[in-house]
C-alpha cells in the first residue's frame, strides 16, 4: 500500500511517501521519498515554538517539500512525477496533538491534495506516530536515495509498554493491541523535553536544548570519573509518589534557583550542572518505567521508548540496563532520524490504523491540539 504522509504539528514540516506491506507487527517498509524542513533555528530567539511563525513557515514549505518528495520517488521508481498521485492509496495527515494553527496548515494542504488526486485523506494521532516510528529499523540515514528495496522490520510483539517523551508529552502508555491504547501515567505539568529546553535556556544554550544538554552532560560524566561522585544533586520529583505520573516543573525550578540565587555557574562547570539535571530527569523516567513493568509484568512483551527525548544517549543506556534486569522483554527505540518529528512515522501509524480498522474516507478533518489516547 502506498501512503503519502504530512506532518506539521510543531516546528518541523515533513512529507514522506512510503510503500508498506505485510503484517502490522513486522511490516516491510520502503521509503520512496522523505523530506523535512526544521524551523527550530527560526524559533530559537523566542526560546520555544512561536505558533504563528510555525504556521507561516509550514504554508511556505509544504509545496516545495511535496515536490522534493515526489521527485525522489520518481527517480527511485523511474516513473514521471505526474503519474505518482494516481499510484497513492492514502494521504494521511497529523490531526493532533500539537499547535492548532500549525496542524491546520497540514490538514488543509492534505485535503486539497486529496481532492486533486481523488484520494482518501485520513487523520493520524502524532503520538501514535511516535509509537510506530520504531518499526523502521534501517540504521543508515534515511535522506539518501538508496532505499529502493524493502526493509524488513523486526517483529514487535504486543502487549507493549510505551514511554513517550517529547517536547509536549511525558507518558506511559499500555498498548494491549493495535489501536488499543491506555495511558497509565503522564506528566502533571511540564514535559521532560520542555524541561530540557528550559534548563538549556537557563544555561545560555539555544532551542532546542535537549541535544546540547545531553552532550554537555556526557562530558560532565567523563569529568566526574575521578572524583568522589557528583557534588550537585537535583530533586527527582514524584519518584516516590506511588503512581505512574510525572512532574518536571519542580526540577526546572530547582535548577533555576541554584543558578539565580546560589550562582552555581560561578563555581561549578556547566557540564556538571547539565549532568546533574540529566541524571535527575532520566532517573525518574527509568524508575516509573520499572514500576509500570513490575505492575504489569505478566502482560508486557515489549518496551517502546519514543519521541524526541528518546534520542538521548543516557536514557538509552539506562533503559537498556533496566530491561536487562527482566527476562524476555524486547526494547525498541526509533533510529536517530525518526526520534524527533518526521512524516515517516505518520505514514507508519496510518498503516497500522488502516490495517486495523479498514478506514474509509473521512470528511472534514478537524485539528485537535489536545488530542489524547
Ligand atoms: O518529538 P519531538 O521532535 O517534538 C514534539 O513532539 O515535542 O521532541 C522534541 C523534544 C525537544 O524538547 C528536544 O529538546 C528534545 O525532544 N530532544 C532531546 C534530545 N533530542 C531532542 N532531549 C534530550 N536529549 C536529546 N538528545
Ligand atoms: Zn513529536
mmCIF file of C-alpha atoms and ligand atoms in Angstrom:
data_model
loop_
_atom_site.group_PDB
_atom_site.id
_atom_site.type_symbol
_atom_site.label_atom_id
_atom_site.label_comp_id
_atom_site.label_asym_id
_atom_site.label_seq_id
_atom_site.Cartn_x
_atom_site.Cartn_y
_atom_site.Cartn_z
ATOM 1 C CA UNK A 1 0.000 0.000 0.000
ATOM 2 C CA UNK A 2 1.337 3.449 -0.889
ATOM 3 C CA UNK A 3 0.856 6.248 1.664
ATOM 4 C CA UNK A 4 1.746 9.935 1.421
ATOM 5 C CA UNK A 5 2.141 11.433 4.914
ATOM 6 C CA UNK A 6 2.167 15.063 6.031
ATOM 7 C CA UNK A 7 3.369 16.299 9.444
ATOM 8 C CA UNK A 8 3.042 19.910 10.637
ATOM 9 C CA UNK A 9 2.189 19.639 14.352
ATOM 10 C CA UNK A 10 5.058 21.731 15.698
ATOM 11 C CA UNK A 11 8.187 23.217 14.128
ATOM 12 C CA UNK A 12 9.045 20.510 11.609
ATOM 13 C CA UNK A 13 7.405 20.491 8.195
ATOM 14 C CA UNK A 14 7.689 16.983 6.795
ATOM 15 C CA UNK A 15 6.337 14.919 3.905
ATOM 16 C CA UNK A 16 7.094 11.277 3.130
ATOM 17 C CA UNK A 17 5.927 8.714 0.604
ATOM 18 C CA UNK A 18 6.098 5.122 1.794
ATOM 19 C CA UNK A 19 5.210 1.756 0.411
ATOM 20 C CA UNK A 20 4.291 -0.642 3.215
ATOM 21 C CA UNK A 21 3.180 -4.263 3.072
ATOM 22 C CA UNK A 22 2.864 -7.250 5.328
ATOM 23 C CA UNK A 23 1.848 -7.885 8.928
ATOM 24 C CA UNK A 24 1.422 -4.979 11.321
ATOM 25 C CA UNK A 25 3.947 -6.346 13.824
ATOM 26 C CA UNK A 26 6.686 -6.646 11.202
ATOM 27 C CA UNK A 27 5.814 -4.751 8.021
ATOM 28 C CA UNK A 28 8.079 -4.439 5.014
ATOM 29 C CA UNK A 29 8.734 -0.761 4.542
ATOM 30 C CA UNK A 30 10.053 1.076 1.515
ATOM 31 C CA UNK A 31 10.715 4.806 1.816
ATOM 32 C CA UNK A 32 10.182 6.223 -1.650
ATOM 33 C CA UNK A 33 10.595 9.854 -0.708
ATOM 34 C CA UNK A 34 11.203 11.705 2.525
ATOM 35 C CA UNK A 35 11.774 15.381 3.123
ATOM 36 C CA UNK A 36 11.800 17.566 6.183
ATOM 37 C CA UNK A 37 12.447 21.191 6.986
ATOM 38 C CA UNK A 38 13.143 22.084 10.596
ATOM 39 C CA UNK A 39 12.235 25.607 11.638
ATOM 40 C CA UNK A 40 13.963 25.210 15.022
ATOM 41 C CA UNK A 41 16.636 27.835 14.226
ATOM 42 C CA UNK A 42 13.902 30.382 13.414
ATOM 43 C CA UNK A 43 12.204 29.847 16.778
ATOM 44 C CA UNK A 44 15.481 29.916 18.709
ATOM 45 C CA UNK A 45 15.200 33.623 19.536
ATOM 46 C CA UNK A 46 11.783 33.042 21.155
ATOM 47 C CA UNK A 47 13.177 30.213 23.291
ATOM 48 C CA UNK A 48 10.380 27.913 22.109
ATOM 49 C CA UNK A 49 8.000 27.464 19.211
ATOM 50 C CA UNK A 50 6.061 30.581 18.163
ATOM 51 C CA UNK A 51 2.754 29.253 16.689
ATOM 52 C CA UNK A 52 2.075 31.915 14.035
ATOM 53 C CA UNK A 53 5.611 31.803 12.734
ATOM 54 C CA UNK A 54 5.324 27.990 12.589
ATOM 55 C CA UNK A 55 2.085 28.299 10.595
ATOM 56 C CA UNK A 56 3.592 30.737 8.053
ATOM 57 C CA UNK A 57 6.654 28.546 7.634
ATOM 58 C CA UNK A 58 4.576 25.377 7.111
ATOM 59 C CA UNK A 59 2.481 27.161 4.464
ATOM 60 C CA UNK A 60 5.604 28.309 2.673
ATOM 61 C CA UNK A 61 7.444 24.980 2.882
ATOM 62 C CA UNK A 62 4.767 22.366 2.165
ATOM 63 C CA UNK A 63 4.643 22.859 -1.656
ATOM 64 C CA UNK A 64 8.444 22.620 -2.210
ATOM 65 C CA UNK A 65 8.695 19.652 0.192
ATOM 66 C CA UNK A 66 5.961 17.823 -1.732
ATOM 67 C CA UNK A 67 7.839 18.467 -4.952
ATOM 68 C CA UNK A 68 11.070 17.209 -3.388
ATOM 69 C CA UNK A 69 9.432 14.046 -2.044
ATOM 70 C CA UNK A 70 7.751 13.259 -5.353
ATOM 71 C CA UNK A 71 10.967 13.913 -7.266
ATOM 72 C CA UNK A 72 12.819 11.462 -5.025
ATOM 73 C CA UNK A 73 10.116 8.840 -5.569
ATOM 74 C CA UNK A 74 10.036 9.463 -9.294
ATOM 75 C CA UNK A 75 13.809 8.867 -9.536
ATOM 76 C CA UNK A 76 13.593 5.689 -7.483
ATOM 77 C CA UNK A 77 10.662 4.243 -9.340
ATOM 78 C CA UNK A 78 11.568 5.533 -12.785
ATOM 79 C CA UNK A 79 8.042 6.950 -13.133
ATOM 80 C CA UNK A 80 7.197 10.533 -14.057
ATOM 81 C CA UNK A 81 6.088 12.751 -11.145
ATOM 82 C CA UNK A 82 2.768 13.356 -12.932
ATOM 83 C CA UNK A 83 1.849 9.658 -12.556
ATOM 84 C CA UNK A 84 2.683 9.353 -8.853
ATOM 85 C CA UNK A 85 -0.511 10.888 -7.466
ATOM 86 C CA UNK A 86 -2.553 8.166 -9.148
ATOM 87 C CA UNK A 87 -0.463 5.422 -7.557
ATOM 88 C CA UNK A 88 -1.014 6.643 -3.992
ATOM 89 C CA UNK A 89 -3.641 4.735 -1.954
ATOM 90 C CA UNK A 90 -3.994 7.108 1.001
ATOM 91 C CA UNK A 91 -2.960 10.591 2.025
ATOM 92 C CA UNK A 92 -2.575 10.928 5.780
ATOM 93 C CA UNK A 93 -2.000 13.945 7.960
ATOM 94 C CA UNK A 94 -1.314 14.697 11.620
ATOM 95 C CA UNK A 95 -4.531 15.829 13.295
ATOM 96 C CA UNK A 96 -3.111 16.468 16.784
ATOM 97 C CA UNK A 97 -1.856 16.875 19.424
ATOM 98 C CA UNK A 98 0.130 19.983 18.570
ATOM 99 C CA UNK A 99 -0.215 23.665 17.805
ATOM 100 C CA UNK A 100 -3.588 24.185 16.143
ATOM 101 C CA UNK A 101 -2.553 26.890 13.647
ATOM 102 C CA UNK A 102 0.302 24.620 12.571
ATOM 103 C CA UNK A 103 -1.899 21.491 12.394
ATOM 104 C CA UNK A 104 -4.460 23.289 10.200
ATOM 105 C CA UNK A 105 -1.868 24.087 7.524
ATOM 106 C CA UNK A 106 -1.082 20.373 7.131
ATOM 107 C CA UNK A 107 -4.759 19.373 7.164
ATOM 108 C CA UNK A 108 -5.751 21.986 4.563
ATOM 109 C CA UNK A 109 -2.835 21.015 2.355
ATOM 110 C CA UNK A 110 -3.702 17.288 2.644
ATOM 111 C CA UNK A 111 -7.358 17.882 1.829
ATOM 112 C CA UNK A 112 -6.553 19.962 -1.252
ATOM 113 C CA UNK A 113 -4.190 17.264 -2.438
ATOM 114 C CA UNK A 114 -6.832 14.623 -1.708
ATOM 115 C CA UNK A 115 -9.284 16.479 -3.972
ATOM 116 C CA UNK A 116 -6.685 16.938 -6.691
ATOM 117 C CA UNK A 117 -5.613 13.286 -6.657
ATOM 118 C CA UNK A 118 -9.087 11.974 -5.712
ATOM 119 C CA UNK A 119 -7.662 10.002 -2.800
ATOM 120 C CA UNK A 120 -8.948 9.433 0.732
ATOM 121 C CA UNK A 121 -7.374 11.605 3.426
ATOM 122 C CA UNK A 122 -7.043 10.108 6.897
ATOM 123 C CA UNK A 123 -6.167 11.803 10.206
ATOM 124 C CA UNK A 124 -3.317 10.476 12.358
ATOM 125 C CA UNK A 125 -2.535 10.974 16.044
ATOM 126 C CA UNK A 126 1.007 12.376 16.321
ATOM 127 C CA UNK A 127 1.735 10.294 19.448
ATOM 128 C CA UNK A 128 0.696 7.117 17.629
ATOM 129 C CA UNK A 129 3.211 8.223 15.030
ATOM 130 C CA UNK A 130 5.954 8.336 17.666
ATOM 131 C CA UNK A 131 4.993 4.845 18.883
ATOM 132 C CA UNK A 132 5.126 3.229 15.453
ATOM 133 C CA UNK A 133 8.290 5.114 14.459
ATOM 134 C CA UNK A 134 10.147 2.155 15.997
ATOM 135 C CA UNK A 135 9.003 -0.156 13.198
ATOM 136 C CA UNK A 136 11.572 1.242 10.775
ATOM 137 C CA UNK A 137 14.937 -0.174 11.729
ATOM 138 C CA UNK A 138 17.329 0.695 8.921
ATOM 139 C CA UNK A 139 20.168 2.389 10.792
ATOM 140 C CA UNK A 140 21.542 4.440 7.905
ATOM 141 C CA UNK A 141 20.421 7.984 7.230
ATOM 142 C CA UNK A 142 17.038 7.950 5.583
ATOM 143 C CA UNK A 143 17.580 11.028 3.488
ATOM 144 C CA UNK A 144 19.697 9.469 0.787
ATOM 145 C CA UNK A 145 18.151 7.728 -2.129
ATOM 146 C CA UNK A 146 19.305 4.171 -1.749
ATOM 147 C CA UNK A 147 16.063 2.883 -0.261
ATOM 148 C CA UNK A 148 14.646 1.198 -3.289
ATOM 149 C CA UNK A 149 14.418 -2.156 -1.564
ATOM 150 C CA UNK A 150 12.051 -3.188 1.195
ATOM 151 C CA UNK A 151 13.442 -3.169 4.705
ATOM 152 C CA UNK A 152 12.042 -5.911 6.850
ATOM 153 C CA UNK A 153 11.319 -4.737 10.359
ATOM 154 C CA UNK A 154 11.990 -6.768 13.491
ATOM 155 C CA UNK A 155 8.858 -8.394 14.865
ATOM 156 C CA UNK A 156 7.264 -6.246 17.515
ATOM 157 C CA UNK A 157 5.259 -8.279 19.990
ATOM 158 C CA UNK A 158 2.262 -6.933 21.872
ATOM 159 C CA UNK A 159 1.223 -6.108 24.552
ATOM 160 C CA UNK A 160 3.787 -3.338 24.795
ATOM 161 C CA UNK A 161 4.540 -0.555 27.220
ATOM 162 C CA UNK A 162 5.435 2.762 25.560
ATOM 163 C CA UNK A 163 7.318 5.562 27.271
ATOM 164 C CA UNK A 164 6.595 8.647 25.168
ATOM 165 C CA UNK A 165 8.964 11.501 25.837
ATOM 166 C CA UNK A 166 8.870 14.660 23.760
ATOM 167 C CA UNK A 167 8.643 18.435 23.962
ATOM 168 C CA UNK A 168 4.929 18.265 24.787
ATOM 169 C CA UNK A 169 4.470 14.802 26.318
ATOM 170 C CA UNK A 170 5.746 12.504 29.019
ATOM 171 C CA UNK A 171 3.520 9.486 29.316
ATOM 172 C CA UNK A 172 3.478 5.763 29.895
ATOM 173 C CA UNK A 173 1.046 4.029 27.583
ATOM 174 C CA UNK A 174 -0.082 0.414 27.574
ATOM 175 C CA UNK A 175 -0.653 -0.956 24.076
ATOM 176 C CA UNK A 176 -2.804 -4.033 24.525
ATOM 177 C CA UNK A 177 -3.390 -4.469 20.824
ATOM 178 C CA UNK A 178 -3.003 -2.453 17.642
ATOM 179 C CA UNK A 179 -5.067 0.712 18.067
ATOM 180 C CA UNK A 180 -5.841 -0.039 21.752
ATOM 181 C CA UNK A 181 -4.006 2.400 23.990
ATOM 182 C CA UNK A 182 -4.377 3.151 27.683
ATOM 183 C CA UNK A 183 -2.489 5.935 29.447
ATOM 184 C CA UNK A 184 -1.038 4.549 32.699
ATOM 185 C CA UNK A 185 0.561 7.790 33.824
ATOM 186 C CA UNK A 186 1.598 11.183 32.496
ATOM 187 C CA UNK A 187 3.142 14.461 33.483
ATOM 188 C CA UNK A 188 1.070 16.696 35.697
ATOM 189 C CA UNK A 189 2.868 19.834 34.488
ATOM 190 C CA UNK A 190 5.892 20.222 32.162
ATOM 191 C CA UNK A 191 7.013 17.547 29.719
ATOM 192 C CA UNK A 192 10.537 16.181 30.054
ATOM 193 C CA UNK A 193 11.645 17.641 26.686
ATOM 194 C CA UNK A 194 10.263 21.001 27.775
ATOM 195 C CA UNK A 195 12.354 20.779 30.968
ATOM 196 C CA UNK A 196 15.453 20.033 28.869
ATOM 197 C CA UNK A 197 14.676 23.062 26.680
ATOM 198 C CA UNK A 198 14.011 25.397 29.630
ATOM 199 C CA UNK A 199 17.090 24.342 31.578
ATOM 200 C CA UNK A 200 19.149 24.724 28.401
ATOM 201 C CA UNK A 201 17.922 28.294 28.140
ATOM 202 C CA UNK A 202 18.984 28.970 31.747
ATOM 203 C CA UNK A 203 22.428 27.688 30.798
ATOM 204 C CA UNK A 204 22.574 30.062 27.834
ATOM 205 C CA UNK A 205 22.021 27.329 25.218
ATOM 206 C CA UNK A 206 19.691 27.822 22.241
ATOM 207 C CA UNK A 207 16.441 25.979 21.456
ATOM 208 C CA UNK A 208 16.089 23.012 21.127
ATOM 209 C CA UNK A 209 18.242 22.464 24.177
ATOM 210 C CA UNK A 210 17.851 18.687 24.684
ATOM 211 C CA UNK A 211 20.704 17.577 22.425
ATOM 212 C CA UNK A 212 23.014 20.323 23.758
ATOM 213 C CA UNK A 213 22.398 19.432 27.415
ATOM 214 C CA UNK A 214 22.859 15.774 26.604
ATOM 215 C CA UNK A 215 26.267 16.454 25.026
ATOM 216 C CA UNK A 216 27.422 18.589 27.977
ATOM 217 C CA UNK A 217 26.151 16.004 30.462
ATOM 218 C CA UNK A 218 28.144 13.272 28.715
ATOM 219 C CA UNK A 219 31.253 15.448 29.051
ATOM 220 C CA UNK A 220 30.336 16.030 32.702
ATOM 221 C CA UNK A 221 30.269 12.265 33.285
ATOM 222 C CA UNK A 222 33.803 11.868 31.944
ATOM 223 C CA UNK A 223 34.994 14.816 34.085
ATOM 224 C CA UNK A 224 33.404 13.182 37.073
ATOM 225 C CA UNK A 225 35.034 9.773 36.826
ATOM 226 C CA UNK A 226 37.988 10.546 39.127
ATOM 227 C CA UNK A 227 36.009 12.457 41.754
ATOM 228 C CA UNK A 228 34.047 11.018 44.682
ATOM 229 C CA UNK A 229 30.788 11.336 42.770
ATOM 230 C CA UNK A 230 28.651 14.340 41.888
ATOM 231 C CA UNK A 231 28.516 17.199 44.392
ATOM 232 C CA UNK A 232 25.461 18.720 42.787
ATOM 233 C CA UNK A 233 22.239 16.714 43.098
ATOM 234 C CA UNK A 234 18.822 17.894 41.945
ATOM 235 C CA UNK A 235 15.491 16.539 43.228
ATOM 236 C CA UNK A 236 13.702 13.667 41.474
ATOM 237 C CA UNK A 237 10.101 14.939 41.527
ATOM 238 C CA UNK A 238 7.408 12.351 42.238
ATOM 239 C CA UNK A 239 9.855 9.467 42.159
ATOM 240 C CA UNK A 240 8.183 8.036 45.277
ATOM 241 C CA UNK A 241 4.639 9.155 44.503
ATOM 242 C CA UNK A 242 3.433 5.563 44.307
ATOM 243 C CA UNK A 243 1.839 6.082 40.893
ATOM 244 C CA UNK A 244 2.984 6.389 37.294
ATOM 245 C CA UNK A 245 2.633 10.160 36.947
ATOM 246 C CA UNK A 246 5.488 12.592 36.407
ATOM 247 C CA UNK A 247 6.256 16.211 37.228
ATOM 248 C CA UNK A 248 9.098 18.239 35.742
ATOM 249 C CA UNK A 249 8.321 21.811 36.722
ATOM 250 C CA UNK A 250 9.829 21.426 40.232
ATOM 251 C CA UNK A 251 13.085 20.102 38.800
ATOM 252 C CA UNK A 252 13.259 23.049 36.420
ATOM 253 C CA UNK A 253 12.641 25.466 39.331
ATOM 254 C CA UNK A 254 15.315 23.752 41.434
ATOM 255 C CA UNK A 255 17.857 24.310 38.639
ATOM 256 C CA UNK A 256 16.726 27.928 38.254
ATOM 257 C CA UNK A 257 17.135 28.520 41.999
ATOM 258 C CA UNK A 258 20.676 27.141 42.021
ATOM 259 C CA UNK A 259 21.639 29.261 39.010
ATOM 260 C CA UNK A 260 19.925 32.541 40.029
ATOM 261 C CA UNK A 261 20.135 32.511 43.822
ATOM 262 C CA UNK A 262 23.160 30.376 44.546
ATOM 263 C CA UNK A 263 25.051 31.400 41.378
ATOM 264 C CA UNK A 264 26.426 27.866 40.949
ATOM 265 C CA UNK A 265 27.651 28.592 37.438
ATOM 266 C CA UNK A 266 30.384 30.771 39.007
ATOM 267 C CA UNK A 267 31.838 27.762 40.800
ATOM 268 C CA UNK A 268 30.554 24.645 39.039
ATOM 269 C CA UNK A 269 31.387 23.691 35.437
ATOM 270 C CA UNK A 270 28.348 23.882 33.120
ATOM 271 C CA UNK A 271 28.960 20.217 32.186
ATOM 272 C CA UNK A 272 28.367 19.206 35.789
ATOM 273 C CA UNK A 273 25.144 21.210 36.050
ATOM 274 C CA UNK A 274 23.909 19.625 32.807
ATOM 275 C CA UNK A 275 24.831 16.188 34.123
ATOM 276 C CA UNK A 276 23.100 16.712 37.478
ATOM 277 C CA UNK A 277 19.930 17.827 35.653
ATOM 278 C CA UNK A 278 20.038 14.951 33.169
ATOM 279 C CA UNK A 279 20.673 12.404 35.934
ATOM 280 C CA UNK A 280 17.571 13.602 37.795
ATOM 281 C CA UNK A 281 15.362 13.832 34.691
ATOM 282 C CA UNK A 282 16.302 10.373 33.397
ATOM 283 C CA UNK A 283 16.241 8.605 36.771
ATOM 284 C CA UNK A 284 12.559 9.457 37.150
ATOM 285 C CA UNK A 285 11.788 8.081 33.670
ATOM 286 C CA UNK A 286 13.609 4.835 34.468
ATOM 287 C CA UNK A 287 12.049 4.473 37.893
ATOM 288 C CA UNK A 288 8.480 4.951 36.596
ATOM 289 C CA UNK A 289 9.093 2.557 33.710
ATOM 290 C CA UNK A 290 10.349 -0.050 36.205
ATOM 291 C CA UNK A 291 7.224 0.433 38.265
ATOM 292 C CA UNK A 292 4.948 0.103 35.220
ATOM 293 C CA UNK A 293 6.758 -3.107 34.228
ATOM 294 C CA UNK A 294 6.517 -4.563 37.721
ATOM 295 C CA UNK A 295 2.811 -3.764 37.936
ATOM 296 C CA UNK A 296 2.040 -5.338 34.548
ATOM 297 C CA UNK A 297 4.814 -7.886 34.206
ATOM 298 C CA UNK A 298 2.512 -10.726 33.166
ATOM 299 C CA UNK A 299 1.425 -8.839 30.092
ATOM 300 C CA UNK A 300 4.323 -6.863 28.722
ATOM 301 C CA UNK A 301 6.450 -8.368 25.960
ATOM 302 C CA UNK A 302 7.951 -5.174 24.571
ATOM 303 C CA UNK A 303 9.031 -1.736 25.755
ATOM 304 C CA UNK A 304 8.951 1.112 23.246
ATOM 305 C CA UNK A 305 10.672 4.406 24.030
ATOM 306 C CA UNK A 306 9.839 7.136 21.515
ATOM 307 C CA UNK A 307 9.529 10.910 20.981
ATOM 308 C CA UNK A 308 12.304 13.495 20.680
ATOM 309 C CA UNK A 309 13.890 12.768 24.072
ATOM 310 C CA UNK A 310 14.345 9.105 23.042
ATOM 311 C CA UNK A 311 17.383 10.373 21.087
ATOM 312 C CA UNK A 312 19.053 10.910 24.472
ATOM 313 C CA UNK A 313 22.045 8.549 24.776
ATOM 314 C CA UNK A 314 21.981 8.397 28.570
ATOM 315 C CA UNK A 315 18.275 7.458 28.541
ATOM 316 C CA UNK A 316 19.080 4.719 26.011
ATOM 317 C CA UNK A 317 21.843 3.182 28.111
ATOM 318 C CA UNK A 318 19.932 3.431 31.401
ATOM 319 C CA UNK A 319 16.812 1.922 29.798
ATOM 320 C CA UNK A 320 18.842 -0.943 28.347
ATOM 321 C CA UNK A 321 20.230 -1.634 31.851
ATOM 322 C CA UNK A 322 16.704 -1.696 33.253
ATOM 323 C CA UNK A 323 15.397 -4.035 30.548
ATOM 324 C CA UNK A 324 18.351 -6.385 31.153
ATOM 325 C CA UNK A 325 17.002 -6.990 34.646
ATOM 326 C CA UNK A 326 13.816 -8.522 33.194
ATOM 327 C CA UNK A 327 13.511 -11.768 31.240
ATOM 328 C CA UNK A 328 12.229 -11.800 27.685
ATOM 329 C CA UNK A 329 11.340 -8.162 27.189
ATOM 330 C CA UNK A 330 12.317 -6.567 23.890
ATOM 331 C CA UNK A 331 13.370 -2.934 23.827
ATOM 332 C CA UNK A 332 12.646 -0.723 20.826
ATOM 333 C CA UNK A 333 13.927 2.809 20.222
ATOM 334 C CA UNK A 334 13.452 4.651 16.921
ATOM 335 C CA UNK A 335 16.544 5.163 14.768
ATOM 336 C CA UNK A 336 18.096 8.618 15.326
ATOM 337 C CA UNK A 337 16.430 10.481 12.462
ATOM 338 C CA UNK A 338 12.981 9.131 13.420
ATOM 339 C CA UNK A 339 13.102 10.084 17.105
ATOM 340 C CA UNK A 340 12.221 13.732 16.537
ATOM 341 C CA UNK A 341 9.194 14.730 14.473
ATOM 342 C CA UNK A 342 9.030 13.393 10.905
ATOM 343 C CA UNK A 343 6.482 12.194 8.353
ATOM 344 C CA UNK A 344 7.718 8.591 8.032
ATOM 345 C CA UNK A 345 6.266 7.812 11.477
ATOM 346 C CA UNK A 346 2.923 9.354 10.465
ATOM 347 C CA UNK A 347 2.743 7.014 7.467
ATOM 348 C CA UNK A 348 3.591 4.044 9.717
ATOM 349 C CA UNK A 349 0.827 4.930 12.191
ATOM 350 C CA UNK A 350 -1.605 5.365 9.293
ATOM 351 C CA UNK A 351 -0.684 1.895 8.030
ATOM 352 C CA UNK A 352 -1.370 0.354 11.436
ATOM 353 C CA UNK A 353 -4.757 2.096 11.551
ATOM 354 C CA UNK A 354 -5.748 1.253 8.001
ATOM 355 C CA UNK A 355 -4.858 -2.401 8.534
ATOM 356 C CA UNK A 356 -6.662 -2.481 11.883
ATOM 357 C CA UNK A 357 -9.935 -0.728 11.084
ATOM 358 C CA UNK A 358 -10.236 -0.680 7.266
ATOM 359 C CA UNK A 359 -10.890 3.056 7.189
ATOM 360 C CA UNK A 360 -12.980 4.758 4.543
ATOM 361 C CA UNK A 361 -12.820 8.391 3.515
ATOM 362 C CA UNK A 362 -13.018 10.803 6.413
ATOM 363 C CA UNK A 363 -14.630 14.150 5.622
ATOM 364 C CA UNK A 364 -13.715 17.469 7.221
ATOM 365 C CA UNK A 365 -10.773 16.566 9.437
ATOM 366 C CA UNK A 366 -10.502 18.943 12.395
ATOM 367 C CA UNK A 367 -7.231 19.955 14.070
ATOM 368 C CA UNK A 368 -7.213 18.760 17.697
ATOM 369 C CA UNK A 369 -4.492 20.499 19.668
ATOM 370 C CA UNK A 370 -5.119 18.390 22.789
ATOM 371 C CA UNK A 371 -5.824 15.040 21.138
ATOM 372 C CA UNK A 372 -5.043 12.223 23.574
ATOM 373 C CA UNK A 373 -5.317 8.412 23.660
HETATM 374 O O1 LIG B 1 9.094 14.639 19.432
HETATM 375 P P1 LIG B 1 9.700 15.962 19.228
HETATM 376 O O2 LIG B 1 10.553 16.185 17.990
HETATM 377 O O3 LIG B 1 8.616 17.082 19.214
HETATM 378 C C1 LIG B 1 7.471 17.034 19.972
HETATM 379 O O4 LIG B 1 6.529 16.307 19.583
HETATM 380 O O5 LIG B 1 7.504 17.694 21.029
HETATM 381 O O6 LIG B 1 10.556 16.280 20.545
HETATM 382 C C2 LIG B 1 11.298 17.457 20.680
HETATM 383 C C3 LIG B 1 11.921 17.467 22.057
HETATM 384 C C4 LIG B 1 12.594 18.804 22.394
HETATM 385 O O7 LIG B 1 12.157 19.163 23.690
HETATM 386 C C5 LIG B 1 14.065 18.451 22.379
HETATM 387 O O8 LIG B 1 14.850 19.260 23.239
HETATM 388 C C6 LIG B 1 14.049 17.014 22.843
HETATM 389 O O9 LIG B 1 12.946 16.455 22.151
HETATM 390 N N1 LIG B 1 15.286 16.293 22.479
HETATM 391 C C7 LIG B 1 16.151 15.790 23.394
HETATM 392 C C8 LIG B 1 17.218 15.207 22.665
HETATM 393 N N2 LIG B 1 16.951 15.367 21.332
HETATM 394 C C9 LIG B 1 15.762 16.032 21.242
HETATM 395 N N3 LIG B 1 16.118 15.798 24.746
HETATM 396 C C10 LIG B 1 17.134 15.214 25.401
HETATM 397 N N4 LIG B 1 18.192 14.650 24.780
HETATM 398 C C11 LIG B 1 18.289 14.619 23.430
HETATM 399 N N5 LIG B 1 19.335 14.054 22.828
HETATM 400 ZN ZN1 LIG B 2 6.624 14.775 18.420
#
